[in-house]
Coordinates of N, CA and C in Angstrom, one line a residue:
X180 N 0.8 -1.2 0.0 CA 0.0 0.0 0.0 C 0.9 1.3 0.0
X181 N 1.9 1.0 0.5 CA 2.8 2.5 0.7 C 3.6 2.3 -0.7
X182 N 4.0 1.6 -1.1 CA 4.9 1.4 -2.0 C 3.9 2.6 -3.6
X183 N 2.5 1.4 -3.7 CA 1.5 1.9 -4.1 C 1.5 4.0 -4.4
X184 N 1.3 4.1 -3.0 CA 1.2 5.5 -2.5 C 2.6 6.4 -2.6
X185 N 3.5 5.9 -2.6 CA 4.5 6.6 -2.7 C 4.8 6.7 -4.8
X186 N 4.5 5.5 -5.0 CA 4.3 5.4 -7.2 C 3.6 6.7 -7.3
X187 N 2.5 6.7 -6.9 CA 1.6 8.0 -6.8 C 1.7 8.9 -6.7
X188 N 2.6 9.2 -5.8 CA 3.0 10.5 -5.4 C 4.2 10.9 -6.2
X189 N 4.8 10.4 -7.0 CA 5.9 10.8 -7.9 C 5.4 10.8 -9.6
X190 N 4.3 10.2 -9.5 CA 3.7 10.4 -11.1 C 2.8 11.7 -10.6
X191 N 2.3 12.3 -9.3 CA 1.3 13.5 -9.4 C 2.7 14.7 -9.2
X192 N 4.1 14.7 -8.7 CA 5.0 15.3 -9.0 C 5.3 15.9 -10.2
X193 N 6.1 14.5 -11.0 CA 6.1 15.0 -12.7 C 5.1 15.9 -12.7
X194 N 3.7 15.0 -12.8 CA 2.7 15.9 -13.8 C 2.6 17.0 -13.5
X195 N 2.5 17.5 -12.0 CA 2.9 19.1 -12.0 C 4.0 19.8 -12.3
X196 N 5.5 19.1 -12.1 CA 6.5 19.9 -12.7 C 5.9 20.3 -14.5
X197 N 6.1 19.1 -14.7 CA 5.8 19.7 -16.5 C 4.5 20.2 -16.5
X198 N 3.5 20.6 -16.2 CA 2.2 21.8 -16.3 C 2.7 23.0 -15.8
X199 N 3.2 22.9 -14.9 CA 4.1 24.1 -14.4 C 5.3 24.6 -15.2
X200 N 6.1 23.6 -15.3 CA 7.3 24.4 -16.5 C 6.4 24.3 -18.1
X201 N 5.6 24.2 -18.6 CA 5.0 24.3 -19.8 C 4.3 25.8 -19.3
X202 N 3.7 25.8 -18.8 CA 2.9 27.2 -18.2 C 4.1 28.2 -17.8
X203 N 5.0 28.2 -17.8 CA 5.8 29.3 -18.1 C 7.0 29.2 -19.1
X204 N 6.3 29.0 -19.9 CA 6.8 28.9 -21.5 C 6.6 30.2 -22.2
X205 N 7.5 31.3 -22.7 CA 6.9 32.8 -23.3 C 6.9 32.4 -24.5
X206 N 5.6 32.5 -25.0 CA 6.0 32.4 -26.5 C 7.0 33.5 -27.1
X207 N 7.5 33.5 -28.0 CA 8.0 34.5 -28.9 C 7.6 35.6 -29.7
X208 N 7.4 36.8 -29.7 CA 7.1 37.8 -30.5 C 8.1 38.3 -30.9
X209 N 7.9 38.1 -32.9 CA 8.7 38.9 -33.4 C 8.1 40.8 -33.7
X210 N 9.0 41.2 -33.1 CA 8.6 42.8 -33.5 C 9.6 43.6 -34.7
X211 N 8.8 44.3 -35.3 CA 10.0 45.9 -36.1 C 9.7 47.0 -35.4
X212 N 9.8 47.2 -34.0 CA 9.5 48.1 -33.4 C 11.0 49.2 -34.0
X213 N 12.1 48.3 -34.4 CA 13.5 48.6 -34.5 C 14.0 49.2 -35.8
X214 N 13.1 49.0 -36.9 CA 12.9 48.7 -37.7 C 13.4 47.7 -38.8
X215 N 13.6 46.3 -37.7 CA 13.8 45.6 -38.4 C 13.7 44.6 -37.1
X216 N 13.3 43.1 -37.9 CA 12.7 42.1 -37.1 C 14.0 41.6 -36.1
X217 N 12.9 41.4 -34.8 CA 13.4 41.1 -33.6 C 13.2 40.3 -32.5
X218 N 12.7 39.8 -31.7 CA 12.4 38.9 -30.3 C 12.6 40.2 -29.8
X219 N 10.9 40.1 -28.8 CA 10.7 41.1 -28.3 C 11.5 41.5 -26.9
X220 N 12.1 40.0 -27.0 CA 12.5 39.9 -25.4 C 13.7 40.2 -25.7
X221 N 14.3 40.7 -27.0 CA 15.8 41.4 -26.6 C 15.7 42.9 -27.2
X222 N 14.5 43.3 -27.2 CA 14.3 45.3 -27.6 C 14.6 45.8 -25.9
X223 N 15.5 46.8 -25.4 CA 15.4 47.4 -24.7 C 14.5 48.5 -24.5
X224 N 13.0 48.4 -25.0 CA 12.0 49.4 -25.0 C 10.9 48.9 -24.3
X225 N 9.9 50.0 -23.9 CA 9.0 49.1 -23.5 C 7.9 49.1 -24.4
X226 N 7.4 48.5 -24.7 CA 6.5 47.6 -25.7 C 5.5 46.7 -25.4
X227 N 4.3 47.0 -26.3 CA 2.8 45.9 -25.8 C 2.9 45.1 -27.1
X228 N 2.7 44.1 -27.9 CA 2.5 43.6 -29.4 C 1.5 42.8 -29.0
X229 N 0.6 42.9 -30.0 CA -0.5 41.8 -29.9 C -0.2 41.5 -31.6
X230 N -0.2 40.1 -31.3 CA -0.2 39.0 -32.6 C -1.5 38.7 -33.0
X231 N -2.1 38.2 -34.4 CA -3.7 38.5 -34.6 C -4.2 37.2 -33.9
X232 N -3.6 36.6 -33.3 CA -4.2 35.4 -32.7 C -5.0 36.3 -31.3
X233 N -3.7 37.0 -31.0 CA -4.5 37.8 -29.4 C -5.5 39.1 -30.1
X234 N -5.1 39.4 -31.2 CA -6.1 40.6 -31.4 C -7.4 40.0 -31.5
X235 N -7.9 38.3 -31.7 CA -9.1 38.1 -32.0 C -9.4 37.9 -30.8
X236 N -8.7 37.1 -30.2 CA -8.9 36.6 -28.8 C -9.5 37.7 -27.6
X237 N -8.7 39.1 -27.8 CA -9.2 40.1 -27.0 C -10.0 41.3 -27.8
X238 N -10.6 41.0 -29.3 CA -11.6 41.7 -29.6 C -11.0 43.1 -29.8
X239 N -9.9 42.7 -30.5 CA -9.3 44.5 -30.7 C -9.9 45.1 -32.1
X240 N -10.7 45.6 -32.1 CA -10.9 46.4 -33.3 C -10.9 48.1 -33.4
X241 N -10.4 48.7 -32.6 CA -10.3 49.6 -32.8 C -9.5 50.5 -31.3
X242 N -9.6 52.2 -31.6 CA -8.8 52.6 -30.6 C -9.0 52.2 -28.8
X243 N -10.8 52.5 -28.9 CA -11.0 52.3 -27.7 C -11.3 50.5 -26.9
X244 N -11.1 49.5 -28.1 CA -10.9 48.4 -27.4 C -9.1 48.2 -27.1
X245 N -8.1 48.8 -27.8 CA -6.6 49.0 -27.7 C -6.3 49.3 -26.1
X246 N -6.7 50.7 -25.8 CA -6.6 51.3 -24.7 C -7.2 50.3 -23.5
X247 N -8.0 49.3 -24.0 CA -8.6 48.4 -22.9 C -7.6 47.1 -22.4
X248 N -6.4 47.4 -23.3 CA -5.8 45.8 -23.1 C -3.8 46.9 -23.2
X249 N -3.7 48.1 -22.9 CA -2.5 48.4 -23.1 C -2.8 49.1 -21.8
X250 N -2.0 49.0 -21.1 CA -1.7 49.9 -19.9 C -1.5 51.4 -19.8
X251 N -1.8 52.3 -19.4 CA -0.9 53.4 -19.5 C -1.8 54.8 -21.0
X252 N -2.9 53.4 -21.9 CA -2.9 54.4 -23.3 C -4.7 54.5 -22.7
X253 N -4.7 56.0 -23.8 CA -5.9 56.7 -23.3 C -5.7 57.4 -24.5
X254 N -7.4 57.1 -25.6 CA -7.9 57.5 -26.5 C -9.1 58.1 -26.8
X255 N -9.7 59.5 -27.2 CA -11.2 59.4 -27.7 C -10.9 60.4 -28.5
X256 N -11.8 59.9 -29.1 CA -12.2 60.8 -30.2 C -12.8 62.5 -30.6
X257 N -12.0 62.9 -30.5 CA -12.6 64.9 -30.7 C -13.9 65.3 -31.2
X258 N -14.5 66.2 -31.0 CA -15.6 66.7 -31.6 C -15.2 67.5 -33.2
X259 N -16.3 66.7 -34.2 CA -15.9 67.3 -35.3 C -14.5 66.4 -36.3
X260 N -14.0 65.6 -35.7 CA -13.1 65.0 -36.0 C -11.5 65.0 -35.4
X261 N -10.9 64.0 -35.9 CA -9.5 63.8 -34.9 C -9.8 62.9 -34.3
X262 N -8.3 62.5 -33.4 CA -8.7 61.5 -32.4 C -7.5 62.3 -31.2
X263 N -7.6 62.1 -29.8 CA -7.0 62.8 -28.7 C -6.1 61.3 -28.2
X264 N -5.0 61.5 -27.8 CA -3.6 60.3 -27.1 C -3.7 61.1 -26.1
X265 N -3.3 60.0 -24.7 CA -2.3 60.2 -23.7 C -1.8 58.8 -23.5
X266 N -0.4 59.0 -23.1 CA 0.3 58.0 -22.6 C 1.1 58.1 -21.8
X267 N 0.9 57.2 -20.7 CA 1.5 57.4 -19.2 C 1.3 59.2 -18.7
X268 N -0.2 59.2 -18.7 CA -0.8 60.5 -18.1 C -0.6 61.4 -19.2
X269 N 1.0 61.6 -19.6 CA 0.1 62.7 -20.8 C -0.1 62.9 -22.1
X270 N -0.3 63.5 -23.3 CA -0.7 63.8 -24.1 C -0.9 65.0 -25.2
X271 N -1.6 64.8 -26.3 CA -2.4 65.9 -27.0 C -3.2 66.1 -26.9
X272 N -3.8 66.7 -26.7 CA -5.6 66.9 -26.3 C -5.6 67.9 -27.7
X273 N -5.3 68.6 -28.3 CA -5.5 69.6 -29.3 C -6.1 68.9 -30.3
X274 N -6.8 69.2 -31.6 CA -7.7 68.7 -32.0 C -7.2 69.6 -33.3
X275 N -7.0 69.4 -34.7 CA -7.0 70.3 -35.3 C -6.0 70.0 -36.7
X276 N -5.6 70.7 -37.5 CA -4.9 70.8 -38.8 C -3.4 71.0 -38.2
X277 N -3.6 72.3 -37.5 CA -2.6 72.7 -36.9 C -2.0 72.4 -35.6
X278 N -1.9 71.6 -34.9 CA -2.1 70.7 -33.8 C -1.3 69.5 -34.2
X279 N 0.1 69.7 -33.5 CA 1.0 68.3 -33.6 C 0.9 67.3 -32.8
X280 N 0.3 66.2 -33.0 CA 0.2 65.1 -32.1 C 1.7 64.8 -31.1
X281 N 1.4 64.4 -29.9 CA 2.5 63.5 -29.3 C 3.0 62.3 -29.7
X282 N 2.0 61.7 -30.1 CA 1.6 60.0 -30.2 C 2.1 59.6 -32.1
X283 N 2.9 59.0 -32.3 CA 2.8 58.6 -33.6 C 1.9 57.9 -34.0
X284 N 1.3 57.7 -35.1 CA 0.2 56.3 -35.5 C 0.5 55.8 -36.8
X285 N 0.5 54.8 -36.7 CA 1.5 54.3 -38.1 C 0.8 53.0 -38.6
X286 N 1.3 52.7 -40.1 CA 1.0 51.3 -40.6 C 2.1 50.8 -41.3
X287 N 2.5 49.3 -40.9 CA 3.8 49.5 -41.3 C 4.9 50.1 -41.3
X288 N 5.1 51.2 -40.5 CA 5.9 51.7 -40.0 C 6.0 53.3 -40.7
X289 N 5.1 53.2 -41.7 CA 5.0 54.8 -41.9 C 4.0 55.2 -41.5
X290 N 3.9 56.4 -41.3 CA 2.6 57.4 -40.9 C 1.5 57.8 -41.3
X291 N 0.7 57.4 -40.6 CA -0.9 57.7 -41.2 C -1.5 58.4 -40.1
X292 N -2.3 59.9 -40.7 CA -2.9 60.8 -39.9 C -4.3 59.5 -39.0
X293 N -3.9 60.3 -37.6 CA -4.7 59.7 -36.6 C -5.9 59.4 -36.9
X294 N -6.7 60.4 -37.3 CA -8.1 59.7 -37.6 C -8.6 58.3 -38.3
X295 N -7.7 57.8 -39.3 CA -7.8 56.9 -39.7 C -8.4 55.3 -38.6
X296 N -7.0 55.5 -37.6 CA -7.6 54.1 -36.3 C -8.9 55.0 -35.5
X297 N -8.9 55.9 -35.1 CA -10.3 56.5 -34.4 C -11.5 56.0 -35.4
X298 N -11.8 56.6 -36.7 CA -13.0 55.9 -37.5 C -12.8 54.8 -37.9
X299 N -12.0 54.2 -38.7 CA -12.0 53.0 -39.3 C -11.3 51.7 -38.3
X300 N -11.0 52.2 -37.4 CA -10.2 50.9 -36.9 C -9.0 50.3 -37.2
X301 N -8.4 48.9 -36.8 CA -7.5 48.2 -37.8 C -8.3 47.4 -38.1
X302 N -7.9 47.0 -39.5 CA -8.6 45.9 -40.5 C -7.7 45.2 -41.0
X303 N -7.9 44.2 -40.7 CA -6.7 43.1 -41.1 C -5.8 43.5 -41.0
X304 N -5.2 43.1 -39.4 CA -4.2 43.4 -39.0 C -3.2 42.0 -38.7
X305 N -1.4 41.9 -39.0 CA -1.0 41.0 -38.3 C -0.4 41.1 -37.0
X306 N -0.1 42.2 -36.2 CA 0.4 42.7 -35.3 C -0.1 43.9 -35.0
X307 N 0.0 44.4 -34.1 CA -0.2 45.8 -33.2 C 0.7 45.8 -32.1
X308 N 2.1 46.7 -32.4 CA 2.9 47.2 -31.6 C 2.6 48.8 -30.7
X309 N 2.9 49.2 -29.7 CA 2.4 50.1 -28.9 C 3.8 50.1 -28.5
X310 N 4.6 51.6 -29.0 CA 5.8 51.8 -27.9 C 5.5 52.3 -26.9
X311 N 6.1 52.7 -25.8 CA 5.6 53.8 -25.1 C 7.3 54.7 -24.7
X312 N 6.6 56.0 -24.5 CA 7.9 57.1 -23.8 C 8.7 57.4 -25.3
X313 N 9.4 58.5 -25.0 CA 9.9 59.0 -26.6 C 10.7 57.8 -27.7
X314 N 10.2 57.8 -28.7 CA 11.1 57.2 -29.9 C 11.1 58.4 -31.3
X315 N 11.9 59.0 -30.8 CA 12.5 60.2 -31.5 C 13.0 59.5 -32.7
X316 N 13.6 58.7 -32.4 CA 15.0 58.3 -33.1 C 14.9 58.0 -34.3
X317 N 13.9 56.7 -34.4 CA 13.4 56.1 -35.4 C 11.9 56.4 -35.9
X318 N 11.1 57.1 -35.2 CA 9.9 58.0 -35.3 C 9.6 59.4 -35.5
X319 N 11.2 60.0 -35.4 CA 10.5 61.7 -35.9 C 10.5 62.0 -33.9
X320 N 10.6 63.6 -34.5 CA 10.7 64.6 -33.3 C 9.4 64.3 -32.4
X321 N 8.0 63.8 -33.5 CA 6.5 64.3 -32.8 C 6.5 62.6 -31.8
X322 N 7.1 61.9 -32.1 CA 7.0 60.9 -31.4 C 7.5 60.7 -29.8
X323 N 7.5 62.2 -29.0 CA 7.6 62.4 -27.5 C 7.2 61.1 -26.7
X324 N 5.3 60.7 -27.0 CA 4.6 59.5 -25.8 C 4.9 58.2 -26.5
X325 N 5.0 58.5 -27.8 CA 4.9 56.9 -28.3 C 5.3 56.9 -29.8
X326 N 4.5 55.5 -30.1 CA 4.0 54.8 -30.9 C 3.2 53.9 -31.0
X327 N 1.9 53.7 -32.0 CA 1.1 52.7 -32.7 C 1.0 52.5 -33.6
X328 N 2.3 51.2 -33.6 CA 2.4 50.7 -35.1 C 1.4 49.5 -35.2
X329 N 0.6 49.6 -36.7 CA -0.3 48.7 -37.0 C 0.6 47.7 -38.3
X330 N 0.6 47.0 -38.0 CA 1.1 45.6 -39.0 C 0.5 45.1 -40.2
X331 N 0.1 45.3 -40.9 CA -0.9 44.7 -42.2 C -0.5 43.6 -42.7
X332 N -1.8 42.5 -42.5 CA -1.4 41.1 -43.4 C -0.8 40.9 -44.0
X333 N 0.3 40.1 -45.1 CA 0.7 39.6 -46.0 C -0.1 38.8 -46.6
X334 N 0.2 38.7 -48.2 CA -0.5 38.1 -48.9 C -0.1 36.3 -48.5
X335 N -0.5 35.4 -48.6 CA 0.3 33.9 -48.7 C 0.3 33.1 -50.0
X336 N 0.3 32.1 -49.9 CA 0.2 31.3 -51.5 C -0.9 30.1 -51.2
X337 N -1.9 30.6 -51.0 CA -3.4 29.8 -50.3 C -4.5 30.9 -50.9
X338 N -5.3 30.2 -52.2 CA -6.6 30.8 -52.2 C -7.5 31.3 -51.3
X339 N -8.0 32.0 -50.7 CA -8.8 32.1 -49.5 C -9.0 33.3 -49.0
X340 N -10.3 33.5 -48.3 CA -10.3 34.9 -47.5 C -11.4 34.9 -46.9
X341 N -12.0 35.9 -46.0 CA -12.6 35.8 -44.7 C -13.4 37.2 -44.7
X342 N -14.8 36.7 -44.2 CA -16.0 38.2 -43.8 C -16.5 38.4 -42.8
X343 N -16.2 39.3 -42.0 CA -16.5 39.6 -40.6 C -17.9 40.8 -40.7
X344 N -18.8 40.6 -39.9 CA -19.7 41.3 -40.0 C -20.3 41.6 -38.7
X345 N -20.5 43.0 -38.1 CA -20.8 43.3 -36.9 C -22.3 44.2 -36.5
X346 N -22.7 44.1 -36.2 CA -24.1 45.1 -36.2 C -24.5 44.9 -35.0
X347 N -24.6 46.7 -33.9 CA -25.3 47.1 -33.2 C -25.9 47.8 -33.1
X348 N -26.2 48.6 -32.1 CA -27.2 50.0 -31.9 C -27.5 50.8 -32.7
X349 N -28.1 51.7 -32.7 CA -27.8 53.2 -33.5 C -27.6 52.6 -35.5
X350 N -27.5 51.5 -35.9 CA -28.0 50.8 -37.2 C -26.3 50.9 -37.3
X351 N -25.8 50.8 -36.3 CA -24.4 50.2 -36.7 C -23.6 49.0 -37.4
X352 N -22.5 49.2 -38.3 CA -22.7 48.0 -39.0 C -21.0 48.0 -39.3
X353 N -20.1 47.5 -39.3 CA -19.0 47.1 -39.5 C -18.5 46.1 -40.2
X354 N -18.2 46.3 -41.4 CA -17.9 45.0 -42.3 C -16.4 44.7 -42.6
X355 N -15.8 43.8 -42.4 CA -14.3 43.4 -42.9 C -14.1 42.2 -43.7
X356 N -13.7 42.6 -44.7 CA -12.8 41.2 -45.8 C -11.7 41.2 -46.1
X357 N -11.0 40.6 -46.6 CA -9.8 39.9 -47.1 C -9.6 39.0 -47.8
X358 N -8.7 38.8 -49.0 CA -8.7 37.6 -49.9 C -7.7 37.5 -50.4
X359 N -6.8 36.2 -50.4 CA -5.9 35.8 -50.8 C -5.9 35.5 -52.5
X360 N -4.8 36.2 -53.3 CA -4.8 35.8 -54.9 C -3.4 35.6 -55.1
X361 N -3.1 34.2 -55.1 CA -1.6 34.2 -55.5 C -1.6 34.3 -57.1
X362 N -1.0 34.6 -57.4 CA -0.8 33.9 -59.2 C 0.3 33.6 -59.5
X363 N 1.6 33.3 -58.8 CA 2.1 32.2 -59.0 C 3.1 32.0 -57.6
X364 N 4.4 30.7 -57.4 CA 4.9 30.9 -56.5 C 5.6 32.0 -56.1
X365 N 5.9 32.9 -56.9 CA 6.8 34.1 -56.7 C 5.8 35.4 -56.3
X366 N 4.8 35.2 -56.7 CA 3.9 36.4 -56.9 C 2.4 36.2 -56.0
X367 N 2.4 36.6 -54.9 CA 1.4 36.7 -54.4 C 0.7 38.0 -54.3
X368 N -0.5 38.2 -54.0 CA -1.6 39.3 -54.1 C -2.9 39.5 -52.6
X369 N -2.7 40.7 -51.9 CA -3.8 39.9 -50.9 C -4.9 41.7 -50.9
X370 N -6.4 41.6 -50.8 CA -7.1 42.8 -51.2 C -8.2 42.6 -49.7
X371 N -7.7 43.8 -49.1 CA -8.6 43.9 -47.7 C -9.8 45.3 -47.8
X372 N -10.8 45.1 -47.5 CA -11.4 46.1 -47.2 C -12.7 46.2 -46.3
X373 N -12.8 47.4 -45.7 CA -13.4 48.0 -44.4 C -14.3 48.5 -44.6
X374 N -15.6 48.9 -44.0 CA -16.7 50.0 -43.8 C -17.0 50.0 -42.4
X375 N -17.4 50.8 -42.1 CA -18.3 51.5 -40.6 C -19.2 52.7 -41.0
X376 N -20.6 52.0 -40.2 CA -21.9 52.9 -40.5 C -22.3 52.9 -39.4
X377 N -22.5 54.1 -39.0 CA -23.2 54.3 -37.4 C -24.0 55.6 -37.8
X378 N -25.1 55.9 -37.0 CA -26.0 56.8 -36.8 C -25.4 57.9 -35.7
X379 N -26.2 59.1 -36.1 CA -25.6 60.0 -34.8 C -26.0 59.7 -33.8
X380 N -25.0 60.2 -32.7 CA -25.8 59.9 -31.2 C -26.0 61.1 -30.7
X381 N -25.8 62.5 -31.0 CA -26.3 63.8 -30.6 C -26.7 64.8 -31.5
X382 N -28.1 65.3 -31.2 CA -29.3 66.1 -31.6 C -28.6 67.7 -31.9
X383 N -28.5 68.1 -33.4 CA -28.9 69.5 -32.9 C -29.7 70.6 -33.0
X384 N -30.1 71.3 -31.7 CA -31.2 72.1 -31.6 C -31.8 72.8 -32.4
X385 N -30.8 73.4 -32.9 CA -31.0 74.8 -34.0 C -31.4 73.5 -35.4
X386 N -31.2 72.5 -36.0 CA -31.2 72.4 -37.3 C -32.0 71.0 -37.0
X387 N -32.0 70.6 -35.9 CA -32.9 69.2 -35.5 C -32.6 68.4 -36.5
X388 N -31.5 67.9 -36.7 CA -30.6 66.8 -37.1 C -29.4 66.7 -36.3
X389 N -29.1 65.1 -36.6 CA -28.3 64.2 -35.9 C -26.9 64.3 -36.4
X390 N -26.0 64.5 -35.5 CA -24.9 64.7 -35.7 C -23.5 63.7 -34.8
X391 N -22.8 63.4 -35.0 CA -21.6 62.4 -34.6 C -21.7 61.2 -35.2
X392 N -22.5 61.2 -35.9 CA -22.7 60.0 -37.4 C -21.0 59.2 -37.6
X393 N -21.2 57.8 -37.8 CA -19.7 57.3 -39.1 C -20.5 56.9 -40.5
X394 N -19.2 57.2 -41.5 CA -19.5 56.5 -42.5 C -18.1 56.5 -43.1
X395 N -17.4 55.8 -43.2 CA -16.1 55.6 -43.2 C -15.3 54.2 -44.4
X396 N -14.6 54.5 -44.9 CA -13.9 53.2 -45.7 C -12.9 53.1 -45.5
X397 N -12.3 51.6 -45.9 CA -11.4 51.6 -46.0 C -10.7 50.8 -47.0
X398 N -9.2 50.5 -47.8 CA -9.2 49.4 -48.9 C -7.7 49.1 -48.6
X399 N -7.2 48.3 -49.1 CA -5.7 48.1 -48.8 C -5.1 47.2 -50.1
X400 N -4.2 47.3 -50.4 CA -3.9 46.2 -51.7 C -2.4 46.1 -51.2
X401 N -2.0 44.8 -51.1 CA -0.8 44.3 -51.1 C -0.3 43.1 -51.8
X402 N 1.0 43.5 -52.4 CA 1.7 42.8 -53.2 C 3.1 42.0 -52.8
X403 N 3.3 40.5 -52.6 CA 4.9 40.1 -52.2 C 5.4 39.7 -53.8
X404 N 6.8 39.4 -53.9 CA 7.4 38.7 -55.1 C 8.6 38.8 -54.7
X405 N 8.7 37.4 -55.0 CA 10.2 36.8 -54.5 C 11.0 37.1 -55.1
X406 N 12.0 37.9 -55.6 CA 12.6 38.2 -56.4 C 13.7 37.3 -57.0
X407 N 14.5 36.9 -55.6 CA 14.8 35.4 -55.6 C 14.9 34.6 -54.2
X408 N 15.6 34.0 -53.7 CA 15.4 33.1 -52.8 C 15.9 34.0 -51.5
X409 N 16.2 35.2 -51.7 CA 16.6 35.5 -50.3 C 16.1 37.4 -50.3
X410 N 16.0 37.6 -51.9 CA 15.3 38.8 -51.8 C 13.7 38.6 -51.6
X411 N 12.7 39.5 -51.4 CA 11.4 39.7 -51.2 C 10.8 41.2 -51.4
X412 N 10.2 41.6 -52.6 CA 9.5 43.2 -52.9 C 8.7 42.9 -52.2
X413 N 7.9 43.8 -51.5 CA 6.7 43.9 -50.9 C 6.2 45.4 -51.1
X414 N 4.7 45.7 -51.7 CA 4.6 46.4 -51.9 C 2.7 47.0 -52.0
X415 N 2.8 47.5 -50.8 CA 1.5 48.0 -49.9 C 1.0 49.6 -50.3
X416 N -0.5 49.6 -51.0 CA -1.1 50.8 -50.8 C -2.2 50.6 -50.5
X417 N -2.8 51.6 -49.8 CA -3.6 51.8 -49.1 C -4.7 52.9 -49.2
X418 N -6.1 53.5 -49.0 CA -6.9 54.3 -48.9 C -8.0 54.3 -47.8
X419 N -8.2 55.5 -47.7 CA -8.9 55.9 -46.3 C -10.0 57.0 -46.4
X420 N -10.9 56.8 -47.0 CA -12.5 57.8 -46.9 C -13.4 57.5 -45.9
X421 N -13.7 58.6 -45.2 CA -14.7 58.7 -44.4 C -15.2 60.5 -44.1
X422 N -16.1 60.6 -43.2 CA -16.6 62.1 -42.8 C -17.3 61.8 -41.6
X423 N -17.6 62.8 -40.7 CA -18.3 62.6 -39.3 C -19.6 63.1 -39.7

């Protein structure tokens, strides 16, 4: 019986050593916070990256679900248009043409005026990096609180693609696709695009119509080719219409 009891007690050992050393297993994130790829665990910056596995997993589609899963970031959107940053307490609050943001917002690592993530969101995204605290270096002077770099899919060599469709309140309606076109092994093609339709949520007095309305787009076209076995063109455009 003890002999028994003691077999037992060394097979319920293992089993917790290895659930326990498996459960602190870090996966790997590669980042270009640097601008160029890295393991996140050797950037001396501080940094959030969600991979699209966690962006589905925690429902990130836009600024204000972002701010729900990054520590420190604080986002809304201006009256009239824009969008307002703070990070680690502070920010731009200024709202305007003339009005230099703190906060970089980027795709792919170049710059796209803020409003684009405030209305349209990210749409087909493969990563979402968040620096925080100045990256002058590699972001420009205006980059004092941060960075929000958004990562855009790649095309693969797999026919296929995907329709997300959302509808709440106010006759709100959010639609996202994506589709894979290779045309051959060297040459891939992948074609994403966005809408958001929301109703106003505030009345005005004098003209008794509704105002804070979305109607917003978005499209993206990217292109890979192997040039040869160790080179890779990649080559991304993008568009962004919408009005409040």
């Amino acid at each position: 019986m003890s002999n028994l009891y003691f077999k037992n007690s060394i097979f319920l050992s293992v089993l917790f050593f290895s659930f326990f050393a498996y459960s602190q297993e870090i996966e790997e994130v590669v980042v270009t916070a640097t601008k160029k790829a890295e393991s996140i665990q050797d950037i001396p910056v501080s940094i959030e990256a969600f991979t699209a596995e966690s962006i589905e997993e925690n429902l990130i589609e836009d600024l204000d679900d972002l701010q729900e899963v990054v520590p420190g970031l604080i986002s809304f959107k201006g009256v009239a248009g824009g969008v307002q940053y703070a990070m680690r307490g502070t920010g731009s609050y200024g709202v305007g043409v003339a009005v230099v943001g703190a906060i970089v917002t980027s795709v792919n690592g170049h710059r796209v005026n803020n409003w684009s993530f405030g209305e349209i969101g990210f749409f087909d995204p493969a990563r979402i990096e968040v620096l925080k605290g100045p990256q002058g270096t590699l972001f420009g002077r205006n980059a004092v609180n941060g960075v929000i770099n958004v990562i855009s899919a790649r095309p693969d060599n797999e026919y296929g693609g995907y329709v997300d469709v959302d509808m709440g309140n106010l006759d709100s309606t959010r639609v996202t696709t994506a589709i894979n076109i290779p045309f051959s092994d060297s040459l891939r093609t992948r074609l994403a695009f966005t809408s958001y339709e929301r109703d106003g949520t505030t009345r005005n007095l004098v003209t008794n119509k509704m105002f804070n309305d979305r109607s917003a787009y978005g499209a993206r076209l990217s292109v890979d080719w192997d040039i040869n076995d160790n080179t890779t063109l990649q080559f991304t455009t993008e568009e962004y219409v919408g009005d409040d």
